[in-house]
Short mmCIF file of C-alpha atoms and ligand atoms in Angstrom, two decimals:
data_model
loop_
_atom_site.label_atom_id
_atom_site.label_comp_id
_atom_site.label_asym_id
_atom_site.label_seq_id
_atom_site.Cartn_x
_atom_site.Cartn_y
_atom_site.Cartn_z
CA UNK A 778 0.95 55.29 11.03
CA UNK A 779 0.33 53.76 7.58
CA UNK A 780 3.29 52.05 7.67
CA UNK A 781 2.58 50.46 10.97
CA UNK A 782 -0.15 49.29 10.24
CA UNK A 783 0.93 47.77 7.12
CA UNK A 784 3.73 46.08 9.30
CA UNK A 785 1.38 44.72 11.66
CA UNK A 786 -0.41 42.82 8.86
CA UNK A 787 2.43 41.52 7.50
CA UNK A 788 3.67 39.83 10.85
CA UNK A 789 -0.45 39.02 11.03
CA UNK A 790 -0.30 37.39 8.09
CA UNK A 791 2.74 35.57 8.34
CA UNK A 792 1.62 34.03 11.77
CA UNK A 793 -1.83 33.14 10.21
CA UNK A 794 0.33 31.42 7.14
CA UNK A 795 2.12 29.30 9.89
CA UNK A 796 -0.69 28.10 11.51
CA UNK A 797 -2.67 26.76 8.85
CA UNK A 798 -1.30 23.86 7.25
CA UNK A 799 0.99 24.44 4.26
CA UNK A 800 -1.76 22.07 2.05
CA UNK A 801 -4.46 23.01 3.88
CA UNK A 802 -6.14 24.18 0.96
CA UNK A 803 -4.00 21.70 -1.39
CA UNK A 804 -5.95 21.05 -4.47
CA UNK A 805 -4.53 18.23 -6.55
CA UNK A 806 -2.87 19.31 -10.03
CA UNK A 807 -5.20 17.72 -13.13
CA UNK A 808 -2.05 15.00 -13.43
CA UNK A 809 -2.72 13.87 -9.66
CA UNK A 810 -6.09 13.55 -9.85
CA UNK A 811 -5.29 11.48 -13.22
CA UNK A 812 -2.94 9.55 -11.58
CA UNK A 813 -5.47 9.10 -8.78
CA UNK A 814 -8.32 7.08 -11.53
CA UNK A 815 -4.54 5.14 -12.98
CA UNK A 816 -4.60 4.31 -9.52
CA UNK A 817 -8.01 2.98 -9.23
CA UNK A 818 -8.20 1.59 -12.56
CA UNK A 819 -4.51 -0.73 -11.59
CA UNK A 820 -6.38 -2.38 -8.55
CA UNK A 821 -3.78 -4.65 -7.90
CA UNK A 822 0.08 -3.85 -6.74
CA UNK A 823 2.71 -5.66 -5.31
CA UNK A 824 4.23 -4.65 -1.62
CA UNK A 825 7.91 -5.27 -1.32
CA UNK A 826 9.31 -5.51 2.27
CA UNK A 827 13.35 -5.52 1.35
CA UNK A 828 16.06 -4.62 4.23
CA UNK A 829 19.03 -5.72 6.12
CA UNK A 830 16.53 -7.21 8.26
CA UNK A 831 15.80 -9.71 5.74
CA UNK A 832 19.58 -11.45 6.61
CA UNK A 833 17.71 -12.90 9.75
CA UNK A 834 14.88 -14.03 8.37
CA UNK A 835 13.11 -13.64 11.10
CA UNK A 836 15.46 -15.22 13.49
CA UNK A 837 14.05 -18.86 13.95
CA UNK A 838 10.51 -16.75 15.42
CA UNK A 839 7.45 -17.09 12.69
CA UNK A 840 6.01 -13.87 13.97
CA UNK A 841 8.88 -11.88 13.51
CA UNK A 842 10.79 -9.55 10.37
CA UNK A 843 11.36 -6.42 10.05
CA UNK A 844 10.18 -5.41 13.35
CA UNK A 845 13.39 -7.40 14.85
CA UNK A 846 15.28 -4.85 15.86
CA UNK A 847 12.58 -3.20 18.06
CA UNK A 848 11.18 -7.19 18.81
CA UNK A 849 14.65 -8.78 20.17
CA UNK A 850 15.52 -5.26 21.27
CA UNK A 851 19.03 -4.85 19.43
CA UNK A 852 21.11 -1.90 20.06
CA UNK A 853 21.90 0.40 17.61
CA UNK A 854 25.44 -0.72 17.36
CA UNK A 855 24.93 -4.78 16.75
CA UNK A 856 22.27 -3.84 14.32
CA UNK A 857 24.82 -2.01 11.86
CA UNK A 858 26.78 -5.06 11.92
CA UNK A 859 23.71 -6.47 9.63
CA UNK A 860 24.40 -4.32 6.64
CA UNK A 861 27.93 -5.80 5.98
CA UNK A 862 25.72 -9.53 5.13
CA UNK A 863 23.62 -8.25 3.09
CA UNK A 864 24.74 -9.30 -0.70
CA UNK A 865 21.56 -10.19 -2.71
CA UNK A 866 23.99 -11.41 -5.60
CA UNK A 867 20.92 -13.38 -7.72
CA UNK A 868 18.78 -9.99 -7.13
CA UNK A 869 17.64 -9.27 -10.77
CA UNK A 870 15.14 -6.27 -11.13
CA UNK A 871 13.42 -7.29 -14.54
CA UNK A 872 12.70 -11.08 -13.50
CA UNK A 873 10.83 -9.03 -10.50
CA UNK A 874 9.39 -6.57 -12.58
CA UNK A 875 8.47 -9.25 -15.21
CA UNK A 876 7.05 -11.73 -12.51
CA UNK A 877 5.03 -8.51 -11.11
CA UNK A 878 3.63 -7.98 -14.60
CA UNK A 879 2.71 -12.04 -15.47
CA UNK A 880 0.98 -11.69 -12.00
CA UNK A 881 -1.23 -9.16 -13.45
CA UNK A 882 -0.13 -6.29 -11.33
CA UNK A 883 0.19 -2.42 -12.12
CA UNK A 884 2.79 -1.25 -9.70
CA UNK A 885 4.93 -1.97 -6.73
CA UNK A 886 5.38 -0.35 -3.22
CA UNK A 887 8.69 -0.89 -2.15
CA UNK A 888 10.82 -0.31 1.16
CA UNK A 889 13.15 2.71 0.95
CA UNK A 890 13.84 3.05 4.16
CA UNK A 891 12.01 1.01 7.62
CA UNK A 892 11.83 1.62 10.74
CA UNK A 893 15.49 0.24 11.40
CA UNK A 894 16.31 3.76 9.42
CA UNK A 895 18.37 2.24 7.21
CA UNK A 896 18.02 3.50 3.67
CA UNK A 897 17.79 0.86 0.80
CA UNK A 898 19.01 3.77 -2.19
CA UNK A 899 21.94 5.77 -2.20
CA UNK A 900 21.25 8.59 0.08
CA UNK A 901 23.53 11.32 0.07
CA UNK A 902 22.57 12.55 3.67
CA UNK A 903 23.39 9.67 5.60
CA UNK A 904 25.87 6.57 4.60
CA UNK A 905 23.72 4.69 6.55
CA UNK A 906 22.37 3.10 3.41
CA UNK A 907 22.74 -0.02 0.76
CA UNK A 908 25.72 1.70 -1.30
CA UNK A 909 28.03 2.76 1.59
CA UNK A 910 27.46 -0.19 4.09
CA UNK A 911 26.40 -3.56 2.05
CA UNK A 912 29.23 -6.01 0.54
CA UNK A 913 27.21 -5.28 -2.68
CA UNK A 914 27.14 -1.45 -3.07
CA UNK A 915 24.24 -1.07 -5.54
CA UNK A 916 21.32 1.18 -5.25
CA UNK A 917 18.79 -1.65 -5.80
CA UNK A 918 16.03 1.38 -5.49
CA UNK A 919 17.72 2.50 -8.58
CA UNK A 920 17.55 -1.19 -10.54
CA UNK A 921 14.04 -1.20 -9.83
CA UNK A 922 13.42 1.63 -10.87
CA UNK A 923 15.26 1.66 -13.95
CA UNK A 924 12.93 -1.74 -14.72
CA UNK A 925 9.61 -0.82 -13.86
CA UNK A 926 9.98 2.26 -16.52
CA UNK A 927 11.40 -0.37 -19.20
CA UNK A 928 8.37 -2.29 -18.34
CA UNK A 929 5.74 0.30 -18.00
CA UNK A 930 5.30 -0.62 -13.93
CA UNK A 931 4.59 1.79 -11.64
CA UNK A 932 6.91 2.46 -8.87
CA UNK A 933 5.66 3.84 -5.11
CA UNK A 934 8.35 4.37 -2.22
CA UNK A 935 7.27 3.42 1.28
CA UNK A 936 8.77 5.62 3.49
CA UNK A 937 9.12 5.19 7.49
CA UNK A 938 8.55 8.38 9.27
CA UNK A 939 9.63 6.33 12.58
CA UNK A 940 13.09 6.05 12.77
CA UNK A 941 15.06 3.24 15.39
CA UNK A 942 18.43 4.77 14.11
CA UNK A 943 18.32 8.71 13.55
CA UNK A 944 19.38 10.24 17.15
CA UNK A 945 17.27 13.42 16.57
CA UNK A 946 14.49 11.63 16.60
CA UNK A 947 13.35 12.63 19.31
CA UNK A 948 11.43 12.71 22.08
CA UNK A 949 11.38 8.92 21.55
CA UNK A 950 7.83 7.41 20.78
CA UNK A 951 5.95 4.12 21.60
CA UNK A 952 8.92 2.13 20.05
CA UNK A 953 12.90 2.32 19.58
CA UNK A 954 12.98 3.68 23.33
CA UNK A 955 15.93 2.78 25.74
CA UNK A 956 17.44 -0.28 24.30
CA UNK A 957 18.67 1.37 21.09
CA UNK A 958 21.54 3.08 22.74
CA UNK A 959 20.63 6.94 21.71
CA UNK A 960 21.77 9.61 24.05
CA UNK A 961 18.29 11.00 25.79
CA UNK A 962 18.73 13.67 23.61
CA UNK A 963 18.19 15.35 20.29
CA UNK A 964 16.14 17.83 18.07
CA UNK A 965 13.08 16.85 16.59
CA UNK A 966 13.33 19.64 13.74
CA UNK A 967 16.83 18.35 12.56
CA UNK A 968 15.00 14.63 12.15
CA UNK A 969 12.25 16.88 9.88
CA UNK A 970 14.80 18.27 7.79
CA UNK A 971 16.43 14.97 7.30
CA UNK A 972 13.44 12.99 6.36
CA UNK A 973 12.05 15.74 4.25
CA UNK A 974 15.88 15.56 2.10
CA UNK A 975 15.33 12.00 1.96
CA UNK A 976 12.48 12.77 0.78
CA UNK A 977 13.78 15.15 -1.61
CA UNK A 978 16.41 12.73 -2.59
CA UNK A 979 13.94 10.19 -3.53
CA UNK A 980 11.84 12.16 -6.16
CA UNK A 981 14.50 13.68 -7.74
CA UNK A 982 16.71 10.89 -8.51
CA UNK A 983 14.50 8.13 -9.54
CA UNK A 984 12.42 9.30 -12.50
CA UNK A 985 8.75 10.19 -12.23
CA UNK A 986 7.04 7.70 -9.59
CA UNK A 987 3.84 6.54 -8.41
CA UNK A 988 4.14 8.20 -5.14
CA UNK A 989 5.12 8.29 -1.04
CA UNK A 990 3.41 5.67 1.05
CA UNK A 991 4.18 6.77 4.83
CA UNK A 992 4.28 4.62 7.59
CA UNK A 993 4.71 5.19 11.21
CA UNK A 994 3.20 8.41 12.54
CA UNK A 995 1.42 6.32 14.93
CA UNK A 996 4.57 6.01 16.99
CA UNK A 997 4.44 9.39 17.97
CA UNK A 998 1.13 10.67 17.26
CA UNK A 999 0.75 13.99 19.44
CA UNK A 1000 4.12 15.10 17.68
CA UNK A 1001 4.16 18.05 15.33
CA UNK A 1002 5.05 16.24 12.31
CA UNK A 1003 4.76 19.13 10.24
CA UNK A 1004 3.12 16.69 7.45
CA UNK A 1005 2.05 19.40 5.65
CA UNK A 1006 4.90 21.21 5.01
CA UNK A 1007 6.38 17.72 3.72
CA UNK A 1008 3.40 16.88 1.60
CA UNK A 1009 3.78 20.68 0.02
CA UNK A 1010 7.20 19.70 -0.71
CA UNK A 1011 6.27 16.45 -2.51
CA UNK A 1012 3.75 17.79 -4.37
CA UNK A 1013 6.25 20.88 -5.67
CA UNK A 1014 8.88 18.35 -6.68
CA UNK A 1015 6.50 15.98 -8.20
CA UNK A 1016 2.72 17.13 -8.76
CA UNK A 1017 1.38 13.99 -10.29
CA UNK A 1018 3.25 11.62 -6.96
CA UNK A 1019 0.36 10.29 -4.93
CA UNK A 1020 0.79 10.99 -1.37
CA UNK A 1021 -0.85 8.07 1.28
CA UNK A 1022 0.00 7.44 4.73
CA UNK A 1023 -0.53 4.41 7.13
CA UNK A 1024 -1.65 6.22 10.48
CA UNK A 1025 -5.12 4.67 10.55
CA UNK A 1026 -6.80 8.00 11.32
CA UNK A 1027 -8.68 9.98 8.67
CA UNK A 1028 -6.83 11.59 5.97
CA UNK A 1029 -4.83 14.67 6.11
CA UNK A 1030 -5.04 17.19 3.82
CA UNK A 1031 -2.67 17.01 0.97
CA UNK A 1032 -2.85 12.86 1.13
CA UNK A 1033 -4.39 11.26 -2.48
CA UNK A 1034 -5.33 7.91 -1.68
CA UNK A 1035 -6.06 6.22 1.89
CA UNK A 1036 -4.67 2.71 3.61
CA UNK A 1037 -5.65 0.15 5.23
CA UNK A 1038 -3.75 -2.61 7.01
CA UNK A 1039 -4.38 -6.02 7.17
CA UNK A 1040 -8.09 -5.40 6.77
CA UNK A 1041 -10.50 -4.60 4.04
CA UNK A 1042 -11.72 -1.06 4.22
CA UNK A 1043 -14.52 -1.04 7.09
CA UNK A 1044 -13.57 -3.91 8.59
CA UNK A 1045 -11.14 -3.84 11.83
CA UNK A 1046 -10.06 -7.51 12.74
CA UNK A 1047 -6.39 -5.65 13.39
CA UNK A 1048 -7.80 -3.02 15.80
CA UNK A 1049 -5.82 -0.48 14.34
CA UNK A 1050 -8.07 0.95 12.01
CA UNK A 1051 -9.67 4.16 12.16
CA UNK A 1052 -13.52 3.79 11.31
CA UNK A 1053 -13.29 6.42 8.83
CA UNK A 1054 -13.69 5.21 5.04
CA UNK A 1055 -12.75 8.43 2.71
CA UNK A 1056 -13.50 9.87 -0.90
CA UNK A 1057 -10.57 9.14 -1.98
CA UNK A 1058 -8.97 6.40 -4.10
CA UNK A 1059 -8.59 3.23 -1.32
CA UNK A 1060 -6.26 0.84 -0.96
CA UNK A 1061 -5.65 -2.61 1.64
CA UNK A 1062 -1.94 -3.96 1.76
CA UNK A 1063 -2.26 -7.34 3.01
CA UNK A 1064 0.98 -9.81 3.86
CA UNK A 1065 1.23 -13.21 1.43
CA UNK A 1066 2.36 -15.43 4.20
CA UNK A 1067 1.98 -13.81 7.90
CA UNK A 1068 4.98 -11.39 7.71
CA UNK A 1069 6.50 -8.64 6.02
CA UNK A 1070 9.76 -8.99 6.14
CA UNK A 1071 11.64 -12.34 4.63
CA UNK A 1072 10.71 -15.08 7.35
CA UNK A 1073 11.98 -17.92 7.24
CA UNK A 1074 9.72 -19.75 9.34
CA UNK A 1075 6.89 -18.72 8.14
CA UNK A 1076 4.33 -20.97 6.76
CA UNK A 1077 1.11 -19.28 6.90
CA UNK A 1078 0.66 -18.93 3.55
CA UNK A 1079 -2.28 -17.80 1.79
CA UNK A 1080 -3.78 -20.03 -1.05
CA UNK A 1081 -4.10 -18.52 -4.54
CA UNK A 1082 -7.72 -18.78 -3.42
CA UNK A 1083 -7.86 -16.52 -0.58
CA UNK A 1084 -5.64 -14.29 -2.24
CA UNK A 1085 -7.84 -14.00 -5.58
CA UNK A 1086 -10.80 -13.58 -2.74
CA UNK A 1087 -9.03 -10.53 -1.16
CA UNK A 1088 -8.70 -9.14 -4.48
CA UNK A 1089 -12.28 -8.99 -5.32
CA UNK A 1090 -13.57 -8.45 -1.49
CA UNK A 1091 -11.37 -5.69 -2.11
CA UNK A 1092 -12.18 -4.36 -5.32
CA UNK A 1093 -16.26 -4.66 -4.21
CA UNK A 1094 -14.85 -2.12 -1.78
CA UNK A 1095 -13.76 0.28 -3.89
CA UNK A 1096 -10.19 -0.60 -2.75
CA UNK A 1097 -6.91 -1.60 -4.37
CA UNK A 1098 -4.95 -5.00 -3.25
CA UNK A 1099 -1.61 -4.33 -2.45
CA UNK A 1100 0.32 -7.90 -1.60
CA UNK A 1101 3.27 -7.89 0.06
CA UNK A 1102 6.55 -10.16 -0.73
CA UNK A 1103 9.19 -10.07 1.31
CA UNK A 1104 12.43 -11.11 -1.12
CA UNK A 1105 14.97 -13.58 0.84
CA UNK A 1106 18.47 -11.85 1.41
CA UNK A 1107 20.11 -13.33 -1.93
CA UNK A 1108 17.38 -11.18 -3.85
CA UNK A 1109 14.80 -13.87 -4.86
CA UNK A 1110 10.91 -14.09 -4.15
CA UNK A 1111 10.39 -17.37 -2.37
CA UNK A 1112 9.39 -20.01 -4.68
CA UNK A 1113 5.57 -20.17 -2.85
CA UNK A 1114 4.67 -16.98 -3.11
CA UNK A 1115 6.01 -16.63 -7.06
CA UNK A 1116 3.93 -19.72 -7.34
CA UNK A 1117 0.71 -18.15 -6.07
CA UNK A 1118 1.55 -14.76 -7.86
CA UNK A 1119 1.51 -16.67 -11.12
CA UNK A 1120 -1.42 -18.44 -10.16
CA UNK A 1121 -3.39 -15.06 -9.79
CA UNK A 1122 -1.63 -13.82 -12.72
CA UNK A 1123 -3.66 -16.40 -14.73
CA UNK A 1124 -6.91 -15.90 -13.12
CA UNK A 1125 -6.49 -12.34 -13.92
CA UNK A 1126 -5.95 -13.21 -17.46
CA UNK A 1127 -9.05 -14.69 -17.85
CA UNK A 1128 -11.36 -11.99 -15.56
CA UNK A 1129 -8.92 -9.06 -15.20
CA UNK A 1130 -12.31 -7.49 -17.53
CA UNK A 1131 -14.43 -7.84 -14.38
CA UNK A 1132 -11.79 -5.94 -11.72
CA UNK A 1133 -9.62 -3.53 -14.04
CA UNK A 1134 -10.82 -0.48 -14.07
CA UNK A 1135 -13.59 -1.05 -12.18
CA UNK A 1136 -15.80 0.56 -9.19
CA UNK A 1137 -17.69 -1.07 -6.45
CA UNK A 1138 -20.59 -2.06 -7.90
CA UNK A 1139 -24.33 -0.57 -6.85
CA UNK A 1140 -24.78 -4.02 -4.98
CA UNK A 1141 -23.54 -3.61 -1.62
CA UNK A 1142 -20.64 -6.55 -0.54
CA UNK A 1143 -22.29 -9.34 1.25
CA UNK A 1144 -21.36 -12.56 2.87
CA UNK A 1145 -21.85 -14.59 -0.73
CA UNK A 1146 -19.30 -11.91 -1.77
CA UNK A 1147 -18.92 -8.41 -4.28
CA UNK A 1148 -19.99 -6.78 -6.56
CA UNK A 1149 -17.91 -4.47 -9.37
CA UNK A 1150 -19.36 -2.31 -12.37
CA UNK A 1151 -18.13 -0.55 -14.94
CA UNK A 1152 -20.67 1.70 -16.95
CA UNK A 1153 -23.82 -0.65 -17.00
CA UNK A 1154 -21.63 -3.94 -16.76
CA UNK A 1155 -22.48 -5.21 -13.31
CA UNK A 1156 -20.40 -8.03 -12.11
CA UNK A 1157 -21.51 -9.89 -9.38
CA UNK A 1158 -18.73 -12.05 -7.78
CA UNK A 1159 -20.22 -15.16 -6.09
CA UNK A 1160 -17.28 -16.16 -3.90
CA UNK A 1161 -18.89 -18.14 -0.47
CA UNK A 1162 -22.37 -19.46 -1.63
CA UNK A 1163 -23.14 -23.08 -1.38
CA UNK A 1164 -27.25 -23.33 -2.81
CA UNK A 1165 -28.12 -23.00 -5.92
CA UNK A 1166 -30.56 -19.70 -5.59
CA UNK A 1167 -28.91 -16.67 -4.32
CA UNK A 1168 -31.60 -13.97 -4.26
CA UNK A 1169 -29.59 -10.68 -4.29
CA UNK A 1170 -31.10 -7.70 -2.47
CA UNK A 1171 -31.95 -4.70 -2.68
CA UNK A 1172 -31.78 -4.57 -6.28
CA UNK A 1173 -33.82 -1.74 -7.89
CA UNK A 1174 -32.19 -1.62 -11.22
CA UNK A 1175 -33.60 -2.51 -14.84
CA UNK A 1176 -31.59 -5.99 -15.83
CA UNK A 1177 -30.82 -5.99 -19.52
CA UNK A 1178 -29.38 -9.06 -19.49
CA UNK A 1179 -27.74 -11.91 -17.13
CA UNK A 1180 -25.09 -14.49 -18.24
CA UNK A 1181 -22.22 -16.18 -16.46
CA UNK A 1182 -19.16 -14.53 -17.66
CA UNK A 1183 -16.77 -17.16 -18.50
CA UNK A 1184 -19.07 -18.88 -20.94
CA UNK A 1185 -21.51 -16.23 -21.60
CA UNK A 1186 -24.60 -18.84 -21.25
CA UNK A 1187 -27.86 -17.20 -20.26
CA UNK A 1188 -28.36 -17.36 -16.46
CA UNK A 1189 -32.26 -18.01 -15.20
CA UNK A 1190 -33.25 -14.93 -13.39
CA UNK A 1191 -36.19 -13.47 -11.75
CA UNK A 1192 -36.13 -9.56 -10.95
CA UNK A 1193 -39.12 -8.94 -8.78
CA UNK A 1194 -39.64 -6.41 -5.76
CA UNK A 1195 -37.45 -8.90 -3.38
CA UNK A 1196 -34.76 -8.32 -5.47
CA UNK A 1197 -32.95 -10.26 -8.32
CA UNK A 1198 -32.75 -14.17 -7.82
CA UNK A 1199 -30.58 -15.79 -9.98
CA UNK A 1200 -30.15 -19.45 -10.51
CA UNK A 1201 -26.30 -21.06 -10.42
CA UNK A 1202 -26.69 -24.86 -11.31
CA UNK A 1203 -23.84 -27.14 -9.72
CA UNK A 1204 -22.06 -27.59 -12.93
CA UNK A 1205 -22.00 -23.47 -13.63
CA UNK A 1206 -20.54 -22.94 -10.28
CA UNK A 1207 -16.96 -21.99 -10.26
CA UNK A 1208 -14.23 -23.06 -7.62
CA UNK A 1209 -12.67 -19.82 -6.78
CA UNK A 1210 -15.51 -16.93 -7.93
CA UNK A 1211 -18.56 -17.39 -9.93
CA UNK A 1212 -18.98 -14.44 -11.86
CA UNK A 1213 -22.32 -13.52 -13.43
CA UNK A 1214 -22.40 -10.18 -15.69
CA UNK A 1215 -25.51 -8.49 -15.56
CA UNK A 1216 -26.12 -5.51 -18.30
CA UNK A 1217 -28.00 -2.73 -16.62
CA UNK A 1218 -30.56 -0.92 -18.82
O1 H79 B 2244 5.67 -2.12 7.17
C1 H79 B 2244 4.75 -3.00 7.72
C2 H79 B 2244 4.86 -3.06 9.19
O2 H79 B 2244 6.18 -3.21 9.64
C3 H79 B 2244 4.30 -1.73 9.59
N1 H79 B 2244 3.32 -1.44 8.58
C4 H79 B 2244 3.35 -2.48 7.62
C5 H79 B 2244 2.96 -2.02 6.25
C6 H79 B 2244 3.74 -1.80 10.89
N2 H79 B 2244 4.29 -1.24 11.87
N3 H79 B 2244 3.57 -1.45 12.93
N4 H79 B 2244 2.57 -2.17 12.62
C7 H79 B 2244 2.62 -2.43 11.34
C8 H79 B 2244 1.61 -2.59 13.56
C9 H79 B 2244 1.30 -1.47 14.43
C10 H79 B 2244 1.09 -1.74 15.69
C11 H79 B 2244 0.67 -0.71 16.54
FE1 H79 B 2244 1.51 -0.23 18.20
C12 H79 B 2244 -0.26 -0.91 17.51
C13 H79 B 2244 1.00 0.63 16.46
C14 H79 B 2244 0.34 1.27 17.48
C15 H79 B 2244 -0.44 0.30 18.14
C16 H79 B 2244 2.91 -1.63 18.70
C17 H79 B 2244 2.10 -1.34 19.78
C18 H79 B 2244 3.51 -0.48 18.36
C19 H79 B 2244 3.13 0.51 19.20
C20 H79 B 2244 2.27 -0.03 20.07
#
């Protein structure tokens, strides 16, 4: 009888075990949750969108990259021709790295495998990758990563759970249906175990890294994705790897940082986000130009202006900038956009102090822009204000001191129970951000 009994909690319990989410109760080693203020403290990454894809550049359409395959609807078997033209012969992973570095950036997000499915390191599970298939054979994960730790960069892999190319994918979701040329057929759990060796692949053969930033659960969203189990794995492989994932719906457990698309946190020009802002650290990839992917048509760039702006807007939100390049097929960062990475490379030279290692400051952001703080440092980051007043409210704090921060002159203040007005003569004013540092008592 004992023994039954005993039996019948055992099956109990492993049906229970099941059920729950394998990190349902994940609580983050003391190096994640390190890595997680790193991550805050870094603010600023670079986004690299790098794949066979790139070789079209677009195909003559602006609004298209590395969506192509699912955009011009390209069967599986034209769109392995594409790996035999890529050859990125003038690629050189410390010029990146280096360029990353001058641009004042912490760490870089880069592609290891898209939506096309096609894996941009030497995978051992599938030859469907940059060693086996390209004319030039070389991991270029591995170059890169080899770099960023000879330059003290952080690396990140983005990872597409979506798949255009992996047959067990499947049931199909909102994209990569019909035209692909897949038999109607497959088994989901064999895709699971693939990804999750990819996965395994990935943080065992590169070194320590940043972390796993997923993309693509929103093509199938119902599915059991089994994220858990996955993010277990991660976590056992690498504690300290920050797990994030793009599916604009409020964070799972076992994810460290949250996403957000196109769009500052809290704001939802895309429609795709979720209206949920979480605890945890926050970050907004944003495109340099309007793609991705390498397009060559593409002339929507952003100025070093707006960029520096989405920096701060985003760091007054608590939330990390990561800009995306998307390197041409030879291997090289269009000449813009390393133009208006060096650009923000100097302005972060002069007033990295006011975003590095930062929080959102206790002033909320506003339409004349942000505020950041660090201990009683207050920064307030004029970025759209025309006049020459701007009375900034609520403000219930004790002032210390106000000065503008590139020049440290005194700035003419009055703190009274409107709030703190605070004068910015013409000639203090500042083209891109007017900082003013206020010391909190
Ligand atoms: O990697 C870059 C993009 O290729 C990828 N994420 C960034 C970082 C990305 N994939 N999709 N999107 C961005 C846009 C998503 C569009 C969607 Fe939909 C709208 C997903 C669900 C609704 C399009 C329409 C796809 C399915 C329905």
């Amino acid at each position: 009888m004992k023994t039954k009994r005993l039996l019948l909690f055992l099956v109990l319990s492993l049906i229970v075990c099941n059920i729950l989410e394998a990190q349902d109760n994940y609580v983050p080693t003391k190096e994640n949750l390190e890595n997680r203020q790193w991550f805050q403290d870094a603010k600023f990454g670079m986004f690299v969108h790098w794949g066979v894809y790139s070789v079209l550049g677009g195909g003559g359409d602006a609004g298209i990259a590395e969506w192509i395959m699912q955009n011009k609807k390209i069967p599986i078997k034209q769109y392995e021709k594409l790996p035999s033209f890529f050859n990125p012969l003038n690629f050189d992973a410390a010029e990146w790295v280096a360029m990353v570095k001058d641009a004042g950036m912490k760490y870089i997000t880069i592609t290891s495998k898209h939506h096309d499915g096609f894996a941009m390191y030497d995978s051992k599970i599938s030859d469907y990758n940059v060693v086996d298939k390209t004319p030039y054979g070389k991991d270029v994960i591995k170059m890169l990563a080899e770099e960023c730790r000879k330059q003290d960069v952080k690396l990140f892999f983005y990872y597409s759970q979506l798949d255009w190319h992996h047959p067990d994918y499947y049931p199909r979701g909102r994209t990569g249906q019909g035209f692909t040329g897949r038999e109607e057929s497959g088994d989901w759990s064999s895709y699971l175990d693939y990804m999750n060796t990819q996965l395994t692949e990935l943080l065992t053969s590169y070194g320590p890294i940043g972390g796993i930033w997923f993309d693509g659960m929103w093509d199938k969203k119902d599915a059991d994705w089994q994220q858990g189990k996955t993010y277990q794995l991660i976590h056992k492989l690498q504690p300290g790897a920050l797990i994030g994932s793009n599916h604009h719906v409020k964070p799972y457990p076992g994810e460290d940082f949250q996403m957000f698309e196109q769009d500052l946190p809290g704001e939802n020009t895309t429609g795709w986000q979720g209206s949920h802002i979480s605890e945890l650290p926050l970050e907004m990839c944003l495109t340099i130009n309007g793609s991705w992917g390498f397009n060559l048509m593409d002339q929507n760039h952003k100025s070093p202006k707006e960029l520096v702006h989405m920096l701060v807007k985003a760091a007054g939100r608590n939330a990390n900038l990561l800009l995306n390049v998307g390197p041409m097929p030879n291997g090289e960062i269009q000449p813009e956009h390393k133009s208006s990475l060096k650009t923000m490379g100097e302005w972060m030279d002069k007033n990295g102090e006011t975003i590095y290692g930062t929080r959102r400051g206790v002033v909320a952001a506003e339409d004349w822009g942000v505020s950041t703080q660090k201990d009683k440092k207050l920064y307030l980051h004029v970025l759209d204000w025309d006049k020459e007043v701007l009375l900034v409210q609520p403000f219930t704090e004790k002032v210390e001191s106000v000065v503008f921060f590139k020049d440290k002159s005194k700035v003419n203040y009055r703190l009274d129970q409107y709030g703190l007005l605070i004068e910015i003569p013409k000639n203090k004013k500042d083209e891109v951000d007017t900082i003013i540092e206020v010391i909190l008592k």
